[in-house]
Coordinates of C-alpha atoms and ligand atoms in Angstrom, one line a residue:
X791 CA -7.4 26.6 0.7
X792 CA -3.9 26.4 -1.0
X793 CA -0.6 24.7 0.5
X794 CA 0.8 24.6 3.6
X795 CA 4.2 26.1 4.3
X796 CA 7.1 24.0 3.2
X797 CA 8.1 24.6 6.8
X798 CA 4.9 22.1 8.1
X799 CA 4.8 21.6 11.5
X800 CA 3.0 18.6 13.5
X801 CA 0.7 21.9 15.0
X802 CA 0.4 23.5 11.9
X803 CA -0.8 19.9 10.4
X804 CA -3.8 19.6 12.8
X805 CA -4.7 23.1 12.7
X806 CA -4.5 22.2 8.5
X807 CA -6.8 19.2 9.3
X808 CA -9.1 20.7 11.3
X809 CA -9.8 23.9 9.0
X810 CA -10.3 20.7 6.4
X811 CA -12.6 19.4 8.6
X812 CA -14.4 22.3 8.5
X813 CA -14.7 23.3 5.2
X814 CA -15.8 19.4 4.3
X815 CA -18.9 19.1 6.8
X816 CA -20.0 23.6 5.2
X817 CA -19.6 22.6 2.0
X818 CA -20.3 18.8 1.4
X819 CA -17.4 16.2 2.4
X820 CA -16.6 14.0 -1.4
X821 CA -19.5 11.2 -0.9
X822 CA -19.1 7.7 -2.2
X823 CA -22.4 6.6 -5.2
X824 CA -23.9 4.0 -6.0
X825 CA -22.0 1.5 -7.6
X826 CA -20.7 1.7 -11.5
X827 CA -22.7 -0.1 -13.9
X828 CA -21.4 -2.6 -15.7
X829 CA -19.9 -2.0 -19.4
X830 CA -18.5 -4.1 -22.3
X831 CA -15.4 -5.3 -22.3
X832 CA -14.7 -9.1 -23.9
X833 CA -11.0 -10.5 -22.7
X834 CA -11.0 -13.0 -25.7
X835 CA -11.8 -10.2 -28.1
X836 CA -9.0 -7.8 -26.9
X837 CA -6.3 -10.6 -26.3
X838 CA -7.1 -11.3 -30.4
X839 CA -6.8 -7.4 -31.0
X840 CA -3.1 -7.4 -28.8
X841 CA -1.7 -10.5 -30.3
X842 CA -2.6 -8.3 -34.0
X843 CA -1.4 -5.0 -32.3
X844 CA 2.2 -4.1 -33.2
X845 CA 3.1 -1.8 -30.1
X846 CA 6.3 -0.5 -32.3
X847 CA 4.2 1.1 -35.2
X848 CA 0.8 1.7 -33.9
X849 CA -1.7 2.9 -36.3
X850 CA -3.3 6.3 -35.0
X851 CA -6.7 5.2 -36.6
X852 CA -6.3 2.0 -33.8
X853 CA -5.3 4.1 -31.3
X854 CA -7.8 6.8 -31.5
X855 CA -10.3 3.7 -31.2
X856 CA -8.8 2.3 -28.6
X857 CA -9.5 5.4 -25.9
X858 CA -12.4 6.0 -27.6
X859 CA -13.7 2.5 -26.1
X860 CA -12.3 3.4 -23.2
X861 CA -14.0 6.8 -22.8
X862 CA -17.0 5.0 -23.8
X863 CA -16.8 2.4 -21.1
X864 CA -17.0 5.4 -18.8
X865 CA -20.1 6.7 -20.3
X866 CA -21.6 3.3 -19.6
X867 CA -20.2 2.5 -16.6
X868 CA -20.9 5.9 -14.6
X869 CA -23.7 5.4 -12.3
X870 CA -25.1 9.7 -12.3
X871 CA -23.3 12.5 -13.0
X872 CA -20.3 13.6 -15.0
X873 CA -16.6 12.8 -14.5
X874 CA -14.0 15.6 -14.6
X875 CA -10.4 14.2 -15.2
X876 CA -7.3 17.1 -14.6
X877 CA -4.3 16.2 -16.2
X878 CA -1.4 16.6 -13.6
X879 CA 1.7 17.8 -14.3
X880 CA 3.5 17.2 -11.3
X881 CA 3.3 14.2 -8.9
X882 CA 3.3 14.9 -4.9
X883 CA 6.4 13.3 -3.0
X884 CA 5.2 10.0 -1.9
X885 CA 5.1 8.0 1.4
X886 CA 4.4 4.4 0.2
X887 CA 5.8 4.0 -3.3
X888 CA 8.2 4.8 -5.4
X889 CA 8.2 8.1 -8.0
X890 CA 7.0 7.2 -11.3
X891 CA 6.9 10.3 -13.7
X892 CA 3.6 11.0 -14.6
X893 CA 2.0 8.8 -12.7
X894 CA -0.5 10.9 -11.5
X895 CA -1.7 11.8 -14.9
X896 CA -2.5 8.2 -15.6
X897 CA -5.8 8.2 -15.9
X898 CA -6.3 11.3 -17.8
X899 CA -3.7 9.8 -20.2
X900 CA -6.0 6.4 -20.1
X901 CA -8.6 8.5 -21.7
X902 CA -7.3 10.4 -23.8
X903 CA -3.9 9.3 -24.7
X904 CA -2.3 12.2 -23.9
X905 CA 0.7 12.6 -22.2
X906 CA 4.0 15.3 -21.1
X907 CA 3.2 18.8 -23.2
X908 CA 0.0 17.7 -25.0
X909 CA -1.2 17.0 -21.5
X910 CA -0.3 20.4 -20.0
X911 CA -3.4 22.5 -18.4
X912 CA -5.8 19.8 -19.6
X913 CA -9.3 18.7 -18.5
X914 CA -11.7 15.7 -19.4
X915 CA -15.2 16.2 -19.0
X916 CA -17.4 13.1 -19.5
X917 CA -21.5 13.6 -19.6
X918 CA -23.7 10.9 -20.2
X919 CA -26.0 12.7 -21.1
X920 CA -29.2 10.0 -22.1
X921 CA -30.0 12.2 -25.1
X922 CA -26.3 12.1 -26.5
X923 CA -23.3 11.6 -24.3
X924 CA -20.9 14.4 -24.8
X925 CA -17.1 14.5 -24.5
X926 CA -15.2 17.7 -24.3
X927 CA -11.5 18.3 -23.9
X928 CA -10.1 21.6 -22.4
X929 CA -6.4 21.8 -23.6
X930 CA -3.9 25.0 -23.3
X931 CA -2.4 23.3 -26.3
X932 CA -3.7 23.5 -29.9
X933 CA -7.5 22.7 -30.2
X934 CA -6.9 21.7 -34.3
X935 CA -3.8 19.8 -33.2
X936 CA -5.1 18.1 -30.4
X937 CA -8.2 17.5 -31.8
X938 CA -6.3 15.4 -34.9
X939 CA -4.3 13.8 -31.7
X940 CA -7.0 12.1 -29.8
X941 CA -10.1 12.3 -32.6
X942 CA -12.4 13.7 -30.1
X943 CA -14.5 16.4 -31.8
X944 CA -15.2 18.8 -29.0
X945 CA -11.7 20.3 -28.0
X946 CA -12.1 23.7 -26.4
X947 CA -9.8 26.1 -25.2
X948 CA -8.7 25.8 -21.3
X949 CA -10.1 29.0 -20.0
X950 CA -13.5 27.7 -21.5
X951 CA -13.9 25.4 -18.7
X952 CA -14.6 28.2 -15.6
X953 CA -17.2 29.8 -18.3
X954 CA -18.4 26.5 -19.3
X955 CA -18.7 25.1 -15.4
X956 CA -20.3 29.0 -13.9
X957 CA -23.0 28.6 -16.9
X958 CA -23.7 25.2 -15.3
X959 CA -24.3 26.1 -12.2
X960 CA -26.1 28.9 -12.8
X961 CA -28.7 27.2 -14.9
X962 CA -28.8 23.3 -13.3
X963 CA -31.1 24.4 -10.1
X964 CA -34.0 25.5 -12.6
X965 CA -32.9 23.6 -15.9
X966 CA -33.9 26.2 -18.9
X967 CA -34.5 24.8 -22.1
X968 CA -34.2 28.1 -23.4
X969 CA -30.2 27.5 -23.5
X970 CA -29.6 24.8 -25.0
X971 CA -28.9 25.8 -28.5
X972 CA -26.8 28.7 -27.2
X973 CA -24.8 26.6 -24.9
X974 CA -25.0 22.7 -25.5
X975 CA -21.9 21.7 -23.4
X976 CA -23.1 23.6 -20.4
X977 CA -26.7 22.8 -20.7
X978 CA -26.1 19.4 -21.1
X979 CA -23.8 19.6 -17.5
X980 CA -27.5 21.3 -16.0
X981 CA -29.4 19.0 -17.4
X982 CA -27.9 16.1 -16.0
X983 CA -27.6 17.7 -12.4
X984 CA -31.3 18.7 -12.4
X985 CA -32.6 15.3 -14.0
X986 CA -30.7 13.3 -11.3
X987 CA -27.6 13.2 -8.6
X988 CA -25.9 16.5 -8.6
X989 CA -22.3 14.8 -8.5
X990 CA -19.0 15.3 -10.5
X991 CA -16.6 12.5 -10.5
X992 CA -13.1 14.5 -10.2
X993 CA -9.7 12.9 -10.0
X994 CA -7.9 13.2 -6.9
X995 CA -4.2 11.9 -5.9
X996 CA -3.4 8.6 -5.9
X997 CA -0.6 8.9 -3.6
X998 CA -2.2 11.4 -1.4
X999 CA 0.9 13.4 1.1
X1000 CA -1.5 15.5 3.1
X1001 CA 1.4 17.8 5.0
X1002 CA 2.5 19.1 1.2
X1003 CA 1.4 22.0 -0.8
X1004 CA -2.2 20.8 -2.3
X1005 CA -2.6 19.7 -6.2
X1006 CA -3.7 22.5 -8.1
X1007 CA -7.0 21.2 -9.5
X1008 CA -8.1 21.3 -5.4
X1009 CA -9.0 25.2 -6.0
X1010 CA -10.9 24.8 -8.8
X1011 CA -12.9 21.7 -6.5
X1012 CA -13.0 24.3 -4.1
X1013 CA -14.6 27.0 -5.7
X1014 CA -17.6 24.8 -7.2
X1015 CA -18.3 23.2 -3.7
X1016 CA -18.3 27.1 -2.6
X1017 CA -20.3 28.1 -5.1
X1018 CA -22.7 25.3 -5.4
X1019 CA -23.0 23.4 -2.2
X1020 CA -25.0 20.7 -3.4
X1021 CA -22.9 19.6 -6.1
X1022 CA -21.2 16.4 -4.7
X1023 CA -17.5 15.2 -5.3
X1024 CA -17.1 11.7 -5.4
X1025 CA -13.8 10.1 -6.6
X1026 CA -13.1 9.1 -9.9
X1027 CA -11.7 6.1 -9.0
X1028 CA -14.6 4.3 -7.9
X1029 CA -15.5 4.2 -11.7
X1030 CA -12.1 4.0 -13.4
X1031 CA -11.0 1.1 -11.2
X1032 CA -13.0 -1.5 -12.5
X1033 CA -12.2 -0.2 -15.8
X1034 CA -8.4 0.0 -15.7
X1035 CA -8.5 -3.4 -14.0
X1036 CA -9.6 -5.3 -17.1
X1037 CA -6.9 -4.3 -19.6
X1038 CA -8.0 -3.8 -23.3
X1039 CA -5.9 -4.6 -26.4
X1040 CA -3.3 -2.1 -26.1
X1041 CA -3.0 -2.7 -22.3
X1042 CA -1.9 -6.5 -22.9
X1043 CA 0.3 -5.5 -26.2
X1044 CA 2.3 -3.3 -24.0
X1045 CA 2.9 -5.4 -20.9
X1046 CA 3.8 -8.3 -23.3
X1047 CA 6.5 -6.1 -24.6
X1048 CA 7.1 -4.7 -21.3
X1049 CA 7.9 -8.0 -19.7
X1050 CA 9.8 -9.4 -22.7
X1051 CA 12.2 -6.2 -22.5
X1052 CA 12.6 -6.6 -18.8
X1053 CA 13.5 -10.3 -19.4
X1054 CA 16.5 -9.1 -22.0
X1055 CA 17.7 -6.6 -19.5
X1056 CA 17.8 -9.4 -16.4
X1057 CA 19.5 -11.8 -19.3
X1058 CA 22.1 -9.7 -20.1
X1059 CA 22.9 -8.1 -16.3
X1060 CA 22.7 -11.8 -14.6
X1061 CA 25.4 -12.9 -17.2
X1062 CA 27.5 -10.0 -16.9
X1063 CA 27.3 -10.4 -12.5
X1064 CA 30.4 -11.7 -11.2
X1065 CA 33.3 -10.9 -8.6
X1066 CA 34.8 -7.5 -9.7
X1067 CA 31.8 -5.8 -11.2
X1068 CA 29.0 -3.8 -8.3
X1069 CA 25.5 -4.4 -7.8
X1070 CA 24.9 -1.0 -9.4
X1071 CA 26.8 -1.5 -12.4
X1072 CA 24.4 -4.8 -13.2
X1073 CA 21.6 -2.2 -11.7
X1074 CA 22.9 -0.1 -15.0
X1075 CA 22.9 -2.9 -17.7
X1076 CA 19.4 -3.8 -16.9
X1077 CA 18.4 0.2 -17.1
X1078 CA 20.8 0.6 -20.6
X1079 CA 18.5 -2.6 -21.9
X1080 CA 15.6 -1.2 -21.1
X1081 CA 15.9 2.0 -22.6
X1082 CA 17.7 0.8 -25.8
X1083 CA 14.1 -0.7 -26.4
X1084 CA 12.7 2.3 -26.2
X1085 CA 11.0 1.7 -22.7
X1086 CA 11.8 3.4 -19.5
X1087 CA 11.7 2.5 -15.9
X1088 CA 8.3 1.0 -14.0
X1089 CA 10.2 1.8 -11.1
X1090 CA 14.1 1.9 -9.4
X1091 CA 15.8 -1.3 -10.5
X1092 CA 17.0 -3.2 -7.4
X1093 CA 20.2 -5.5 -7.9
X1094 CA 21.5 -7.1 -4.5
X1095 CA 23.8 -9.8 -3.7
X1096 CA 22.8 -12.1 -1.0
X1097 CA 24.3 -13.2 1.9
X1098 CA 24.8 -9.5 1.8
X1099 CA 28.6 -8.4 1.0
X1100 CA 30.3 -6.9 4.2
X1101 CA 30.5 -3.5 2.8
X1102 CA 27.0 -3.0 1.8
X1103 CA 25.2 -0.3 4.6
X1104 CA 21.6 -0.9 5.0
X1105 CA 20.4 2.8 5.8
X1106 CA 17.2 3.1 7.0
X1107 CA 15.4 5.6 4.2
X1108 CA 13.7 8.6 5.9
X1109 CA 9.8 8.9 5.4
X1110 CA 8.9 11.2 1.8
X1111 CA 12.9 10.2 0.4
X1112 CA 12.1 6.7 -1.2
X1113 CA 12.2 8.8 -4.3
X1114 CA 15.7 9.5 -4.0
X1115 CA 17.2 6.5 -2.6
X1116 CA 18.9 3.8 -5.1
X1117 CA 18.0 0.5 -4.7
X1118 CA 21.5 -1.2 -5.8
X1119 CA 24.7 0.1 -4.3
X1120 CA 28.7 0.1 -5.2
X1121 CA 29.2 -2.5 -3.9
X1122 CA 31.5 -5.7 -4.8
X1123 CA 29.6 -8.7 -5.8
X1124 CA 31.4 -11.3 -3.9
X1125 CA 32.2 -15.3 -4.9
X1126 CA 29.4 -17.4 -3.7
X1127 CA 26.2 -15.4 -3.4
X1128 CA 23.1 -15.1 -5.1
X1129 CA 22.2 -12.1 -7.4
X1130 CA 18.7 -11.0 -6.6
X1131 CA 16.8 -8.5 -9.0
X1132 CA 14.0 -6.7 -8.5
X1133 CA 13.1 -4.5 -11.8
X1134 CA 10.9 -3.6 -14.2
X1135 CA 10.3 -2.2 -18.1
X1136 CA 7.7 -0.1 -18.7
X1137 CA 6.8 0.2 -22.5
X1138 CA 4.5 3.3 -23.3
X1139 CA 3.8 3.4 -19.8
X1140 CA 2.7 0.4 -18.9
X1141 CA 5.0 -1.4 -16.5
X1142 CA 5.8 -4.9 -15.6
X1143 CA 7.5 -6.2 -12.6
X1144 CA 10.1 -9.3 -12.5
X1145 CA 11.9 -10.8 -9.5
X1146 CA 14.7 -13.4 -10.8
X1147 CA 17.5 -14.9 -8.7
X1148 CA 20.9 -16.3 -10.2
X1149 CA 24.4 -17.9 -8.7
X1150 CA 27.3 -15.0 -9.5
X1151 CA 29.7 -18.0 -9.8
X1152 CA 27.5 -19.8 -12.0
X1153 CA 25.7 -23.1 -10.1
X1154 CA 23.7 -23.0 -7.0
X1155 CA 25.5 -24.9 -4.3
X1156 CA 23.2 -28.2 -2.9
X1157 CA 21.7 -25.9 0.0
X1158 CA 20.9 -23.1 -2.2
X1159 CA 19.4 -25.3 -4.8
X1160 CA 16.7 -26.5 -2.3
X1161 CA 15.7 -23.2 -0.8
X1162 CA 15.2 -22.1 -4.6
X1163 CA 13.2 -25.0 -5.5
X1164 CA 11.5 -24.2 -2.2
X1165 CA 10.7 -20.9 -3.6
X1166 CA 10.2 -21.9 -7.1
X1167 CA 7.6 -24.7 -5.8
X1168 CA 5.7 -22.3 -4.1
X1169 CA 5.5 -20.0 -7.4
X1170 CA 4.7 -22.5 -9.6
X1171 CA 1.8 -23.1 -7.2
X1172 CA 0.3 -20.1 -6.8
X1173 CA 0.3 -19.4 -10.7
X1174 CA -1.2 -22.7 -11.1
X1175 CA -4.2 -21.5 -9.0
X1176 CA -4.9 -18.2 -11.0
X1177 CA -8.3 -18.1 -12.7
X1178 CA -11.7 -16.5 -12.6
X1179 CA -12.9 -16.6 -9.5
X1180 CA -9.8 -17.2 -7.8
X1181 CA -9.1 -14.9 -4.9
X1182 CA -6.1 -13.2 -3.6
X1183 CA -6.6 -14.0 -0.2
X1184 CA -6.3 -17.6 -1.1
X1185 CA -3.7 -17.5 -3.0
X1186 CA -1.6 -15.4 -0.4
X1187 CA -2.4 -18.4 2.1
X1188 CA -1.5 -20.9 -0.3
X1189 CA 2.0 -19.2 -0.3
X1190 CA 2.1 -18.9 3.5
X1191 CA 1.1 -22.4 3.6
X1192 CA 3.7 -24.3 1.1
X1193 CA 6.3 -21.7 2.8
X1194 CA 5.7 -23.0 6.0
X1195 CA 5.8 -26.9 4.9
X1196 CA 8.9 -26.4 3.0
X1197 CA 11.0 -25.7 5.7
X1198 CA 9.2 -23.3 8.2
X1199 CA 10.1 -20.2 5.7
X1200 CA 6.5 -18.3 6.2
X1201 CA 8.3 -16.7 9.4
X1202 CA 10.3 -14.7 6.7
X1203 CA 7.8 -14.0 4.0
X1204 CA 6.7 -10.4 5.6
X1205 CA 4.9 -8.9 2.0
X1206 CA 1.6 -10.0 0.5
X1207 CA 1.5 -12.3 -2.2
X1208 CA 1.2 -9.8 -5.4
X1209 CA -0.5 -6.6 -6.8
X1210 CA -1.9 -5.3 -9.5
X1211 CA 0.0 -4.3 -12.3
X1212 CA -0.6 -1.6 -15.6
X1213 CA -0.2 1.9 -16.4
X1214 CA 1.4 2.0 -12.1
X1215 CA 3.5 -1.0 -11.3
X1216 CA 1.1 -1.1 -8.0
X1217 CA -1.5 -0.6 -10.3
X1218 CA -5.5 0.5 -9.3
X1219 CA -8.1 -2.7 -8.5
X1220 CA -10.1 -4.3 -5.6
X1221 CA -8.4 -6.9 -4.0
X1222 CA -11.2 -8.5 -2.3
X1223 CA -12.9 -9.1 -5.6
X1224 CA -12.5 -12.3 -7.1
X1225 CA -10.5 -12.9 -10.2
X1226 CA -11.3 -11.8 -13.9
X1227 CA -10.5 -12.2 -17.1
X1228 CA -8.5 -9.4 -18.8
X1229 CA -6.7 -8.6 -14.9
X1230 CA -3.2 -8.4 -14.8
X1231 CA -0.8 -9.0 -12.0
X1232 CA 2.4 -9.6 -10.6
X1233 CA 2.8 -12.6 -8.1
X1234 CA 5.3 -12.3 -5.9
X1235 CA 7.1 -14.7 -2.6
X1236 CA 10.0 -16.0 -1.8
X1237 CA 12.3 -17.5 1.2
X1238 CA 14.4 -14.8 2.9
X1239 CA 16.7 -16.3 5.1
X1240 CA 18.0 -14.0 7.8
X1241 CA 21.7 -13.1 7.9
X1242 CA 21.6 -15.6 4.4
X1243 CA 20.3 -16.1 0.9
X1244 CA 17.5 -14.2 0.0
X1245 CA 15.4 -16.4 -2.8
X1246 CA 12.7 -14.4 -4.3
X1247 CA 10.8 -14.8 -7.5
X1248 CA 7.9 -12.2 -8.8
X1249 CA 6.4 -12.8 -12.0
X1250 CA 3.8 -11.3 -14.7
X1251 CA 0.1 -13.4 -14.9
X1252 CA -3.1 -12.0 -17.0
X1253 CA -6.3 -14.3 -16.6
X1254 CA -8.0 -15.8 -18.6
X1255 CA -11.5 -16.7 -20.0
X1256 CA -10.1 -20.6 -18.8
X1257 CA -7.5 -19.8 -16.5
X1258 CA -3.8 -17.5 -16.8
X1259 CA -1.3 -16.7 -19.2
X1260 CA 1.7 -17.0 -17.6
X1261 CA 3.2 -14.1 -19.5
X1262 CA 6.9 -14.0 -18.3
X1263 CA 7.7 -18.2 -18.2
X1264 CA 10.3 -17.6 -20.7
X1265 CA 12.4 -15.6 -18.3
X1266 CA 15.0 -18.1 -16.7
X1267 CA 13.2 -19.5 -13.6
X1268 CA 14.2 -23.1 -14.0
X1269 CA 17.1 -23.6 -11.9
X1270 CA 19.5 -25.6 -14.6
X1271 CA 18.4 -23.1 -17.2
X1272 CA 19.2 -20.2 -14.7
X1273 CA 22.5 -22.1 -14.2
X1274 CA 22.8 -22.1 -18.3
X1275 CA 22.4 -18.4 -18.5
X1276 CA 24.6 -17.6 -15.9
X1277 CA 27.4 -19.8 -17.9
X1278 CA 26.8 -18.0 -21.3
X1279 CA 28.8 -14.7 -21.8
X1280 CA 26.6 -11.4 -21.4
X1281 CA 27.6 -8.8 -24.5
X1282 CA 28.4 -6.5 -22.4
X1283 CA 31.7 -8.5 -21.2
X1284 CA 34.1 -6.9 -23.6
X1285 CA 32.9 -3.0 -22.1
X1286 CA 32.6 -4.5 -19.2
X1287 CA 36.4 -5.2 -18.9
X1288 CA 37.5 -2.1 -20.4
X1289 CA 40.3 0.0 -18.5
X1290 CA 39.1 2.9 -16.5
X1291 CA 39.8 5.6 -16.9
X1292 CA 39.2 5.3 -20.4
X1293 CA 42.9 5.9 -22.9
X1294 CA 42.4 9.0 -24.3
X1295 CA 42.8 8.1 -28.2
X1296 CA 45.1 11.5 -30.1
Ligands
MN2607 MN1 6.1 -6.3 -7.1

């Protein structure tokens, strides 16, 4: 079944679930496996590799062996079956989070590196085959080219997949031997149906909307549940998870950069934020920095004033139009607030995420300096307990607890204490397992005082073999050296001041 009418209604929707319904329980519903096996991956080894790694010239020889690794961690870590990854060329509007471009072709891009037109009418097949694993890329784009691009030998033509997928099918009920010279990709697909589970990993959304017109890559799911009803789906993410949760060489290179952009661009727009400048045109600073690095946006800057300036509107944003909503507003910053920002780089698509606070005027008064320090207590804390082993769960009540013993500020604290962060600002990984080395995450509290100051820190932590790297400590979170920053002139003072309109020069 394709997509609904733009024009869904609540009746159509349940009539669109039930027909679902339906279809899932004739054909065979997407089933969970067994769990992935483990595979190799050695934090110390790939922290040695990033610190090496130069993210601004990378060597293609490097990078081709980087997602080779990473392909091959699939191989071992894929319990039965094969894996088919779709590249995706268009996100669905989202409910929860905010639009990142492309982010629903992360994990094809994970595994093969490429990304925008390289990516376009793409597919990943994975087979670990025990006899010889076998990778195979379908691309619309230039086999030779592509082929050069990602150094994986098999690169086939797109239309070869439907031939390459019907000859499976035909052949995997009664495995015949007698093909496997003529057809090697396709035999190999039989062969591992007929030896064990008949299931195919396939990529579905991340950021399902269930009332829009379905993904593309549904039909082709579709047809080869209709034509093969015991084949099972299963969801690719139960075996890219645990993989995309331990980040490799190129992983930590790249959030190091990340962060150390965003903490240039929250440099420059906290010194420039001052009565007679907006929230949105520090927003804009912080967005020029980042892309004068060469990164791009993890996701919609947020730059607010707190106590919140009379003439900011809070509007409540409509469910499916957090993509279009700014997060900052032209506003006046006014004398005696706080400038809250909530931002982050992301270099080569891997994204950090950085919550810093600063006085517009330049010093904290005496009651602002202790709700900070609340705050900043509280972070400090929380870092301090990251590890292997450690837990989220703890960690989020050790927040609620120093927030309630500071001052009774838990009452306010209304988020969880952090996330996940990587190719996806909320990035993929199991929050209920404890800590490991090689995870990367934001952690992220503060005091929100109602109708007052709003004093919230987030910051960028990896663990570990011995405990966390505390990767973005060298943004101002100190209060006197936030109070130092604020009292050194951002560059962009001098355009900052400039006339507007701009004199026309003759
Ligand atoms: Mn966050």
């Amino acid at each position: 079944m394709r997509g609904l009418s733009p024009r869904f209604t609540p009746a159509a929707g349940l009539l669109f679930l039930a027909t679902l319904t339906s279809v899932a329980s004739a054909q065979g519903a997407k089933t969970s496996g067994p769990a992935p096996k483990p595979f190799s991956y050695n934090y110390t080894v790939e922290t040695k590799a990033a610190a090496a790694m130069d993210v601004s010239h990378l060597d293609p020889v490097q990078m081709r062996a980087i997602y080779a690794a990473r392909r091959k961690r699939v191989l071992e870590s894929m319990p039965e079956g094969a894996m088919l990854i779709f590249s995706v060329d268009e996100n669905q509007p989202r409910h929860l989070e905010y639009q990142v471009p492309q982010s629903e072709n992360h994990d094809f891009e994970f595994l093969t590196g490429l990304a925008g037109l390289d990516s376009y009418d793409s597919a990943l097949l994975i087979i670990p085959a025990e006899d010889g694993p076998r990778v195979v890329l379908y691309t619309s784009g230039n086999p030779e080219a592509i082929k050069v691009a990602t150094g994986i030998e098999d690169v086939r033509a797109y239309a070869k997949m439907e031939e390459d997928f019907s000859i499976a099918i035909t052949t995997y009920r009664d495995w015949r031997i007698t093909q496997i010279r003529r057809w090697p990709v396709p035999a190999a697909l039989a062969k591992q149906w007929s030896s064990g589970a008949r299931a195919l990993y396939v990529n579905y959304p991340r950021f399902p909307r269930l009332g829009q017109p379905e993904p593309t890559r549904f039909a082709f799911f579709a047809t080869l549940q209709h034509y093969s009803p015991a084949l099972q789906l299963r969801d690719s993410a139960e075996v890219m998870d645990p993989i995309r949760e331990l980040h490799d060489a190129y992983d930590l290179a790249c959030l190091r950069r990340a962060v150390q952009i965003t903490g240039d661009g929250i440099v420059e727009g906290m010194r420039l934020a001052r009565p007679g400048l907006t929230e949105s045109q520090i927003m804009e600073v912080l967005d020029f920095v980042y892309r004068y690095h060469g990164a791009t946006l993890g996701f919609p800057t947020e730059a607010q004033e707190t106590p919140i300036p009379p003439q900011r509107v809070i509007r409540q944003v409509p469910e499916g139009y957090i993509a279009f909503v700014s997060r900052s507003a032209d506003v006046p910053i006014v004398a005696g607030g706080v400038m809250h920002v909530d931002t982050g780089a992301s270099f080569l698509d891997h994204s950090s995420d950085i919550q810093r606070i600063a006085p517009v005027d330049g010093h904290f008064t005496p009651e602002q300096r202790k709700v900070y320090e609340a705050a900043l207590k509280v972070q400090k804390s929380v870092i301090e307990a990251i590890k292997p082993g450690a837990k989220w769960w703890d960690l989020h009540n050790l927040a609620v607890k120093i927030l309630h013993d500071e001052g009774g500020y838990d009452q306010y604290y209304k988020y969880g204490i952090g996330h996940f962060v990587g190719m996806e600002v909320h990035d993929e990984g199991d929050y209920e397992k404890p800590m490991l080395p090689g995870m990367a995450m934001a952690i992220e509290q503060g005091v929100v005082l109602p109708g007052g100051v709003h004093m919230q820190l987030e910051d960028n932590v990896i663990v570990t073999e011995t405990g966390h790297d505390w990767v973005s400590q060298s943004i101002p979170i100190e209060p006197d050296d936030v109070e130092k920053m604020m009292q050194t002139s951002s560059s962009f003072v001098g355009f900052a001041s400039k006339p507007w309109p701009p004199a026309v020069v003759k």
